[in-house]
Each structure stands twice: as structure tokens, then as C-alpha cells.
Coordinates of C-alpha atoms in Angstrom, one line a residue:
X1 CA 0.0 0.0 0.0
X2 CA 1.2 3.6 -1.0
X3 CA 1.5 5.6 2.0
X4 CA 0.2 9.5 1.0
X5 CA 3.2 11.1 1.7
X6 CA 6.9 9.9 0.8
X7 CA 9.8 10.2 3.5
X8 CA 12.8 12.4 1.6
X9 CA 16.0 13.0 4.0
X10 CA 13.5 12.0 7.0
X11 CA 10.4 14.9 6.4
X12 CA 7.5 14.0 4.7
X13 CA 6.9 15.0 1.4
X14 CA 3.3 15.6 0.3
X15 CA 1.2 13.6 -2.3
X16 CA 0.3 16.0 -5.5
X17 CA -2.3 15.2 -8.1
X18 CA -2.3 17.5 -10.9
X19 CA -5.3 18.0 -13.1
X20 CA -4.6 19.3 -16.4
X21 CA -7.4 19.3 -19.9
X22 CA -6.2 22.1 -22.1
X23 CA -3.1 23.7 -23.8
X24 CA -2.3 26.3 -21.4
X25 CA -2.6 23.9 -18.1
X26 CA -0.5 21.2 -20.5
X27 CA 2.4 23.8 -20.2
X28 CA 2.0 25.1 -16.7
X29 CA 2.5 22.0 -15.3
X30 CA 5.3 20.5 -17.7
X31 CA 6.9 23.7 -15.6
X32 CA 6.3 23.3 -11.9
X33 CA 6.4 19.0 -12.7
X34 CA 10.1 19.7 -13.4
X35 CA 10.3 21.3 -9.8
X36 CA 8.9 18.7 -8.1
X37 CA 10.6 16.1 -9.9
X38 CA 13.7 17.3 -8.5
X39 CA 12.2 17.3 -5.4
X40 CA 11.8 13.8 -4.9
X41 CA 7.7 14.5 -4.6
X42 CA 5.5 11.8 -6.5
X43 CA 3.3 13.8 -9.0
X44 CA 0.6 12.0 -10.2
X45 CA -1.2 13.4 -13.1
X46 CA -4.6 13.3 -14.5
X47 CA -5.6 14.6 -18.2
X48 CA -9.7 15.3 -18.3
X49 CA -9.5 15.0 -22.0
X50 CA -11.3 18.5 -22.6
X51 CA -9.9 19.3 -25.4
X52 CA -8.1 15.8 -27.4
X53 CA -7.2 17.2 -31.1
X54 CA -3.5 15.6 -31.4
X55 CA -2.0 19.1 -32.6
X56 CA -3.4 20.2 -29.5
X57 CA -2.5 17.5 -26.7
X58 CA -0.3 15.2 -27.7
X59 CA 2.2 16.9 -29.4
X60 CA 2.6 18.8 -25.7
X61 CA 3.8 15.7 -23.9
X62 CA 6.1 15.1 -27.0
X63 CA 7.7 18.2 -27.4
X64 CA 8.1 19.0 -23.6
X65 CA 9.0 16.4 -22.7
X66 CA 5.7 15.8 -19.9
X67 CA 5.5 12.1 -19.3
X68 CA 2.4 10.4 -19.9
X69 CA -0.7 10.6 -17.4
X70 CA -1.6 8.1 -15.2
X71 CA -4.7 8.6 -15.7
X72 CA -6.7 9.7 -18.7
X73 CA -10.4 10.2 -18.1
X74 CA -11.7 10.6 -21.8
X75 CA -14.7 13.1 -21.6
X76 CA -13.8 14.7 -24.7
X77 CA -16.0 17.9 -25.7
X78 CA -19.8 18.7 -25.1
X79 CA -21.7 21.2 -23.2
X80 CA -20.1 23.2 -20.3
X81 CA -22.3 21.3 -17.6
X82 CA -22.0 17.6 -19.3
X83 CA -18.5 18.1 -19.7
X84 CA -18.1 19.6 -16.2
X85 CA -20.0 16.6 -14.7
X86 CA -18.5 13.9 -16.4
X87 CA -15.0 15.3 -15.3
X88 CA -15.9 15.5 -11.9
X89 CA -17.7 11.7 -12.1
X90 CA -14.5 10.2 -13.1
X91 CA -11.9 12.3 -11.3
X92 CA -13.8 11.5 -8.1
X93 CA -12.8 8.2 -8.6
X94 CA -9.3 8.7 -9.3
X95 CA -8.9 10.9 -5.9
X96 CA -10.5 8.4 -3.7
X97 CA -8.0 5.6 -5.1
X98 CA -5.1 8.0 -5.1
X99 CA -5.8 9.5 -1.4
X100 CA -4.2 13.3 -2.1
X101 CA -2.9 15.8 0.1
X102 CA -3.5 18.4 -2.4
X103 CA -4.9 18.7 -5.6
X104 CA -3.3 21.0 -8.5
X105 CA -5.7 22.9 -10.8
X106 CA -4.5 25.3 -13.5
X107 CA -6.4 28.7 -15.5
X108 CA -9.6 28.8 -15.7
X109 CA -11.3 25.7 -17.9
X110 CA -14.5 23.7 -17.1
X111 CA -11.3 21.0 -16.6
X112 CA -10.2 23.9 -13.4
X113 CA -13.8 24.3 -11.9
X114 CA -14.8 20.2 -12.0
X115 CA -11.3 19.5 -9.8
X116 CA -11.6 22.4 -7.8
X117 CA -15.4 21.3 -6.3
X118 CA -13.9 17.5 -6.2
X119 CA -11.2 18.7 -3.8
X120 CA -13.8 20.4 -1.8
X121 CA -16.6 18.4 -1.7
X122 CA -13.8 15.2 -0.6
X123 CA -12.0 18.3 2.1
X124 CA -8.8 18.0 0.3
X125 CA -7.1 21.0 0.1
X126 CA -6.9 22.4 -3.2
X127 CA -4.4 24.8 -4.9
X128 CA -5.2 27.0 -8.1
X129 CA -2.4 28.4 -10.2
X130 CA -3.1 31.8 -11.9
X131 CA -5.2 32.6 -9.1
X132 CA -7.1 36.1 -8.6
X133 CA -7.4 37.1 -12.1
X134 CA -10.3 38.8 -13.1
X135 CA -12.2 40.3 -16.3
X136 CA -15.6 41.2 -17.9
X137 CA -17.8 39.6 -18.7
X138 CA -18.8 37.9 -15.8
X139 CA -21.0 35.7 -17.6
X140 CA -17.9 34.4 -19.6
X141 CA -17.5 30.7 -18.6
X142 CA -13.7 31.3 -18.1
X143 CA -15.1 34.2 -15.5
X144 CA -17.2 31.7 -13.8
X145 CA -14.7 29.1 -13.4
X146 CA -12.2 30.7 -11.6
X147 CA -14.0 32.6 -9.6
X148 CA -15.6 29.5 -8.2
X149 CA -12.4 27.7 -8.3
X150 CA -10.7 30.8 -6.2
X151 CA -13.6 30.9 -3.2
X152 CA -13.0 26.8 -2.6
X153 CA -9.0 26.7 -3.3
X154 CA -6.7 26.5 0.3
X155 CA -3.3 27.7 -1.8
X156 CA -4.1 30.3 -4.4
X157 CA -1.0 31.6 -6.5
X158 CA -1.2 34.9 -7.9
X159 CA 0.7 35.9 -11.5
X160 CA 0.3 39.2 -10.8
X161 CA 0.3 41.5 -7.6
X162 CA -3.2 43.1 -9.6
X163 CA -4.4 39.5 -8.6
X164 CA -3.5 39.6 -5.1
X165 CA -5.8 42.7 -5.1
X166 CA -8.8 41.4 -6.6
X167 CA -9.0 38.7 -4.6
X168 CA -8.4 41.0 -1.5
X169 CA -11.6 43.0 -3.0
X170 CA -13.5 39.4 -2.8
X171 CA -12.4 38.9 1.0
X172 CA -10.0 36.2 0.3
X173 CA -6.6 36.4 2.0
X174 CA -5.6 33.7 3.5
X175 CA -3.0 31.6 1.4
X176 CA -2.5 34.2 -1.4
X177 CA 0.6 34.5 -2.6
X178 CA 2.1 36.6 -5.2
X179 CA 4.8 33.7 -7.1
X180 CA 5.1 34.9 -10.4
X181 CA 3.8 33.5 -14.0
X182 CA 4.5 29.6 -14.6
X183 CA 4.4 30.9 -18.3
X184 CA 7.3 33.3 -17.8
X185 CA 9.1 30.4 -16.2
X186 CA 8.3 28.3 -19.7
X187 CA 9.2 31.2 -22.2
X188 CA 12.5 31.7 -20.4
X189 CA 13.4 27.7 -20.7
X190 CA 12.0 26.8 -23.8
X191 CA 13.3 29.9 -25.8
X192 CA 16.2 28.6 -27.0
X193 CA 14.4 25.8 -28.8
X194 CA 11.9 27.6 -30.0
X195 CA 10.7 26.0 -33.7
X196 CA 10.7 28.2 -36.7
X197 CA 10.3 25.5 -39.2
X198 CA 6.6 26.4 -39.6
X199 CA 7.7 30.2 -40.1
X200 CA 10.0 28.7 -42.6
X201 CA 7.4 26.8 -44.4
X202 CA 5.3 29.8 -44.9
X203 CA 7.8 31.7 -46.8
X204 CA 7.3 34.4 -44.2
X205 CA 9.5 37.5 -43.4
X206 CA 10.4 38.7 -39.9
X207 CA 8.2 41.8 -38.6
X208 CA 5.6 41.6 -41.9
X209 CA 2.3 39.2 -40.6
X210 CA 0.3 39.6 -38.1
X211 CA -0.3 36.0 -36.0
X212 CA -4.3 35.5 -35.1
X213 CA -5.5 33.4 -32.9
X214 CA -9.4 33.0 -32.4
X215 CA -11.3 30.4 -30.0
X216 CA -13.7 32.7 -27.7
X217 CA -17.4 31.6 -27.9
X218 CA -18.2 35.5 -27.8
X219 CA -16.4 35.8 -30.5
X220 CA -17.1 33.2 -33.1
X221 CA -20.5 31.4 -31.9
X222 CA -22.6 34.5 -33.1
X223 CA -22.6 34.7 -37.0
X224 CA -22.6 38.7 -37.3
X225 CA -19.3 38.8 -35.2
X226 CA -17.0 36.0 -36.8
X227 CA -18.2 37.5 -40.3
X228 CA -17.3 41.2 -39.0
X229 CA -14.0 39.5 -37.6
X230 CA -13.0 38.2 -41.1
X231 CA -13.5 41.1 -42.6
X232 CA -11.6 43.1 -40.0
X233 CA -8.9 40.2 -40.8
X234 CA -8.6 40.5 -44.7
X235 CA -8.6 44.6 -44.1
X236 CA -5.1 44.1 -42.3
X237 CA -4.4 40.9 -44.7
X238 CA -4.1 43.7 -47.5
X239 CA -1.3 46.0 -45.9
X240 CA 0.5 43.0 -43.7
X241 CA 0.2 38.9 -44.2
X242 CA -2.3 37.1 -41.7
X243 CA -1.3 34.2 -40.1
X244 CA -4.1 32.2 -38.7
X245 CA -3.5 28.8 -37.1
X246 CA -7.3 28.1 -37.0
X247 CA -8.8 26.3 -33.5
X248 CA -11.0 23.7 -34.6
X249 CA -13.9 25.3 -32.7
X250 CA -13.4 28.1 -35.0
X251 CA -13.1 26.3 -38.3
X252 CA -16.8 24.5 -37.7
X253 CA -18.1 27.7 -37.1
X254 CA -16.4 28.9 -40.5
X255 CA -18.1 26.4 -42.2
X256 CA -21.4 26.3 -40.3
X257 CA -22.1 29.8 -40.6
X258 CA -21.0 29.7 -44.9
X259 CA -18.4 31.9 -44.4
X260 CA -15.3 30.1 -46.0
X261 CA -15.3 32.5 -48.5
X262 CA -14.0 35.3 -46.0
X263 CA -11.2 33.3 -45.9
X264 CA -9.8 33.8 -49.2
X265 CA -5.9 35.5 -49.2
X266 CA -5.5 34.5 -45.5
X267 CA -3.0 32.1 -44.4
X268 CA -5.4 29.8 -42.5
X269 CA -3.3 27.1 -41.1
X270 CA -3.8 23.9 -38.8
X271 CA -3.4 24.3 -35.2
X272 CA 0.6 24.3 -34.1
X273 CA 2.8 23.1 -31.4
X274 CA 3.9 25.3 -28.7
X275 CA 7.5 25.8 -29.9
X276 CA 6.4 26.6 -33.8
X277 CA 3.5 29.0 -32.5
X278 CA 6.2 30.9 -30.4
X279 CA 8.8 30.9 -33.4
X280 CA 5.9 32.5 -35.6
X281 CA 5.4 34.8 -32.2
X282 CA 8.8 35.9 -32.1
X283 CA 8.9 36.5 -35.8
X284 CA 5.6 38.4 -36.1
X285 CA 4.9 42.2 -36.3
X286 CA 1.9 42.1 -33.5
X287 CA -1.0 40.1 -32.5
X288 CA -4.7 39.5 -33.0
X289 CA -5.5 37.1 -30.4
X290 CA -8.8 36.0 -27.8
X291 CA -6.2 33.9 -25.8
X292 CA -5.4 34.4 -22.5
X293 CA -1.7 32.4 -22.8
X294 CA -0.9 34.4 -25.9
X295 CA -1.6 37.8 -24.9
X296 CA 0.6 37.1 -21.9
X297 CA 3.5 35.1 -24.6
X298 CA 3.2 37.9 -26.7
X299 CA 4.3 40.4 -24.5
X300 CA 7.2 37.9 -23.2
X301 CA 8.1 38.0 -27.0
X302 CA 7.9 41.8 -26.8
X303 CA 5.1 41.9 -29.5
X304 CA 1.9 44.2 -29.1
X305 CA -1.6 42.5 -29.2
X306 CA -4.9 43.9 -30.1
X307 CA -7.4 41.5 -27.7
X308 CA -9.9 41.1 -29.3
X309 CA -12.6 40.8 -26.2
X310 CA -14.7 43.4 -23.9
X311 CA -12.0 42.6 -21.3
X312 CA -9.5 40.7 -20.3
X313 CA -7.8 39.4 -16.9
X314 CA -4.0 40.7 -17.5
X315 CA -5.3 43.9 -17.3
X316 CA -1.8 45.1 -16.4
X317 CA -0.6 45.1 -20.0
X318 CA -3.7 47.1 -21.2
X319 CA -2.9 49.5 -18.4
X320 CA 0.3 50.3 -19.5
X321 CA -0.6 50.5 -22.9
X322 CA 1.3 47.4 -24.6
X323 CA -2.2 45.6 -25.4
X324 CA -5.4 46.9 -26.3
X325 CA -8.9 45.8 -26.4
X326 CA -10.7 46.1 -29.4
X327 CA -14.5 45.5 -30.6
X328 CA -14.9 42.8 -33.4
X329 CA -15.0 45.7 -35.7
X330 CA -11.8 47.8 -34.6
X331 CA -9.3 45.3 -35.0
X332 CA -7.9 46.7 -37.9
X333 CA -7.9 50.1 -36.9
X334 CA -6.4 49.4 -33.7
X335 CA -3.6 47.6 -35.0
X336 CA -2.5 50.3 -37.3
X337 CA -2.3 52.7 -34.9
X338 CA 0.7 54.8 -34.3
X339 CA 1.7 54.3 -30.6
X340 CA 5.0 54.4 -29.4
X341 CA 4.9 52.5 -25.8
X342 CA 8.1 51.6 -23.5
X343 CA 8.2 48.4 -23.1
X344 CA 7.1 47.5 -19.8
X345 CA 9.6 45.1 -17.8
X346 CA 8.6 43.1 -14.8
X347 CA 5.1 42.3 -14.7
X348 CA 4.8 38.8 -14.1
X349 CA 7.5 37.9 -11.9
X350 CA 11.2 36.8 -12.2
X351 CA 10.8 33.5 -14.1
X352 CA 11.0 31.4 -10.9
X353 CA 7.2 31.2 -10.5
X354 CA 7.5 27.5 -9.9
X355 CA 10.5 27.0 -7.6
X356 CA 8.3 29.5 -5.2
X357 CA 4.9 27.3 -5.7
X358 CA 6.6 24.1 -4.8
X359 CA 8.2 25.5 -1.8
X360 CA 5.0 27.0 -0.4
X361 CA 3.1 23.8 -1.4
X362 CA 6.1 21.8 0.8
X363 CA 6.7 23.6 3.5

């Protein structure tokens, strides 16, 4: 029988299960898994499944090097309750057989909210990383998530100090801490083997396309907006090359709504790996993006990004003035825009984001 803590240099060393289901959790915990490898503590890690296109999972575990999960629950996609349920049906299971002392959620995914209320149903403490961030709408199932996930989590690890705050504006302040961004951690280790082979592929030239990346239900389940999106798209497409490694998501609404035709002229790609969507980062002029990771990558990259949502939670770099919102119909206008902005240096830490969790986590 496995006891559910290991003895290291005579202390006990606590039992981790790590729940991960979509790109951005895949990454964060290849991260802070190095970190506790070297600490001797057994990691045991489940994937939900959320999201299972191969470009999008499986090429993660290749390509960082993340060993396979010990568990795989399978739930695939479906509606935000189903899915929701079934993960927390068959995670349930998993955490009564595997007896944690904490359990690890990442972002803000239906994956996030269904371990989150497992933990705390079963009283097992639970600890969220990217904690305390924040954004309109609050509606927005991302919104919804983590702010759920934040009220039952025991450790919550802030990115940013502007998340410490909002969760001090929500009453929470016991076990906050302010570690840093795991994905500052990940740009600073994986840069040097960064991939440019897709860059190279495209016949592309350094500082002339502009990457896009487009997944939000806000932003392409309503007919009107993806088509005004498109257009906004092949407005820019005319003065610098798009670059759009389409989500699949986005690509059936394409095609559902009959608006392939907007297409036309863009460079509308599969989905990529990690390290060739962060050699086309590093190579592109600026951004077009509804992704949370890549607004955050971007600036790492020192790239500008027009977000294309009503709000978003790294409201730092809007603040500052590196990113910008913009409607679905000002995307072009705001990314032509003559605006000469400092870059802005230490936002998110000092790239050791996961050495900090892991010590919190086992001390």
C-alpha cells in the first residue's frame, strides 16, 4: 500500500495530483512537474481530456518532454455542464483511489472548476495556479470558473500583484501569494528551442504578418461577429500577411455559418505546437489574439496584441498600454495605430514562478 506522503532526508513529502485538460494547463505544469521532480515528490497526473485534437494535446507531452498521465479520463467535448460533470464523475474516482494531500488545478477551464469542487466536496485542500485574475464579462465561462475555483482553493497563486488585489476586493486572503507566471518560467526555458520550421514553411518575413488566434465563444459562436471578424482580418491581410493557425472550434463555425469565403488570401493554417506557435510569435509584427496564454506570450516575445474581447484578466498590460482591447469591428484600426509604448519590464515575476509554488506547497 502507498502511503500518501513519501519520507525524503526523514520529512514527509506531500502527495500531488495535478489535473490538467487544455493547452495552457499542459504547459504550466510541464513547468512546476520539473520542480517537483527534482524534489523527490510523486506527481501523479490526471488529463480530463477536454480538449483531445492531437496538434493540441499530444504533441505537448512530445515536445516538452511531460510524461504520460496516469490517468486519462476521456470526456472529450460537449456542453459546459456535461463536460463539467462527467470530469468530476470520473476524477472523483481517481482521488478516492489516489488519497491526495493536495490537488493542483491550472487557468480557468470547465477542466479547473470540476477539480476544484472534487477537492472540496472530498476536504482536500486544493491549490489554483493563476489565481485572482479577473475580467468582464462575468457571464464568460472562463469568469465563472475561476472565480468559483478561487472561493473553494486553500493555496491560491497569484501571476500578478493586480491578482493579489482582486482577490483582497472578494475577501479572500488567507493563502495568497504573489509567485510569479509559470508561463514566464516556460518562455524563459523553452526559448532557446523555440521552432521556426513552420515560419520557414510559410515563406514568411520577420516583422511583416500579423499571427491571429481565435477560440472565444463571444467571438465566433454569433454569425454577425465572426463575419465582422474576417472582414476586420482581410482589411489588415491587404497592408501585412495574416497568419491564422485556426482552433477547430473556430473552423466548424467557419463552415457552419458559410463563411469560408472570407477566408480567401488569408494564411489559415492547422493548429501548431507550442515551440512553432512561439517561433511565428517571435517573428511576427503584432497580434490578433482571444487567448489568455498568448496575450501574456506575446508580451514575453515583446510583441503588441490587439485583444480582441470586452475585457480581459491581465489587465496590467492594457494598463500600461502594450495591449489593447478592441471590438470585433476595430481590430484593424487598432492595429495600425501609431503608438510608441516603453516596453514595460517586470510584470509577471522573475521567471521562478514554480520553484516559489513548490516550496509553499512543501513547507
Amino acid at each position: 500500500m502507498i502511503s500518501s506522503q513519501q519520507q525524503k532526508g526523514g520529512e514527509l513529502l506531500k502527495r500531488i495530483l495535478s489535473l490538467v485538460g487544455a493547452r495552457p494547463q499542459f504547459i504550466k505544469e510541464a513547468v512546476v512537474h520539473k520542480v517537483f521532480e527534482r524534489e523527490g515528490v510523486n506527481e501523479i497526473l490526471v488529463h480530463s481530456g477536454q480538449h483531445y485534437d492531437a496538434n493540441m494535446s499530444d504533441v505537448f507531452f512530445e515536445v516538452l518532454g511531460i510524461r504520460q498521465p496516469d490517468y486519462f479520463l476521456n470526456v472529450g467535448s460537449g456542453n459546459h455542464g456535461e463536460m463539467t460533470g462527467k470530469i468530476m464523475i470520473e476524477f472523483e474516482k481517481v482521488v478516492l483511489k489516489e488519497k491526495p494531500d493536495v490537488i493542483l488545478v491550472y487557468g480557468d477551464t470547465n477542466t479547473t472548476l470540476a477539480g476544484a469542487l472534487v477537492g472540496a466536496k472530498l476536504k482536500i485542500p486544493v491549490a489554483h495556479i493563476e489565481a485572482g485574475i479577473r475580467q468582464e464579462p462575468k457571464d464568460m465561462p472562463e469568469e465563472i470558473n475561476r472565480v468559483v475555483t478561487d472561493h473553494v482553493s486553500s493555496y491560491l497563486f497569484c501571476p500578478t500583484k493586480q491578482a493579489v488585489l482582486n482577490l483582497e476586493k472578494e475577501g479572500i486572503t488567507k493563502g495568497v501569494y504573489f509567485v510569479g507566471d509559470v508561463m514566464y518560467d516556460l518562455f524563459l526555458m523553452m526559448e532557446p528551442k523555440f521552432s521556426y520550421e513552420v515560419f520557414e514553411t510559410l515563406n514568411l518575413f520577420e516583422d511583416d504578418f500579423v499571427l491571429v488566434t481565435l477560440h472565444r465563444d463571444f467571438n465566433v459562436d454569433v454569425p454577425e461577429k465572426l463575419e465582422r471578424i474576417l472582414n476586420e482580418l482581410r482589411a489588415i491581410n491587404r497592408v501585412k500577411k495574416v497568419v491564422f493557425p485556426m482552433h477547430p472550434r473556430t473552423r466548424k463555425r467557419v463552415f457552419e455559418f458559410g463563411l469560408v469565403g472570407l477566408l480567401d488570401g488569408l494564411t489559415v493554417i492547422e493548429p501548431v505546437d507550442y515551440l512553432n506557435l512561439m517561433g511565428l510569435l517571435k517573428r511576427c509584427w503584432k497580434v490578433v489574439t482571444d487567448s489568455g496564454g498568448l496575450q501574456k506570450e506575446a508580451y514575453f516575445a515583446g510583441k503588441r496584441a490587439v485583444v480582441v474581447m470586452p475585457d480581459t484578466g491581465w489587465r496590467e498590460l492594457v494598463d500600461v498600454g502594450w495591449n489593447v482591447l478592441a471590438r470585433e469591428d476595430e481590430i484593424a484600426e487598432k492595429i495600425f495605430q501609431d503608438d510608441e509604448t516603453t516596453y514595460p519590464t517586470g510584470l509577471y515575476g522573475n521567471g521562478d514562478a514554480a520553484n516559489k509554488i513548490v516550496d509553499i506547497l512543501l513547507g
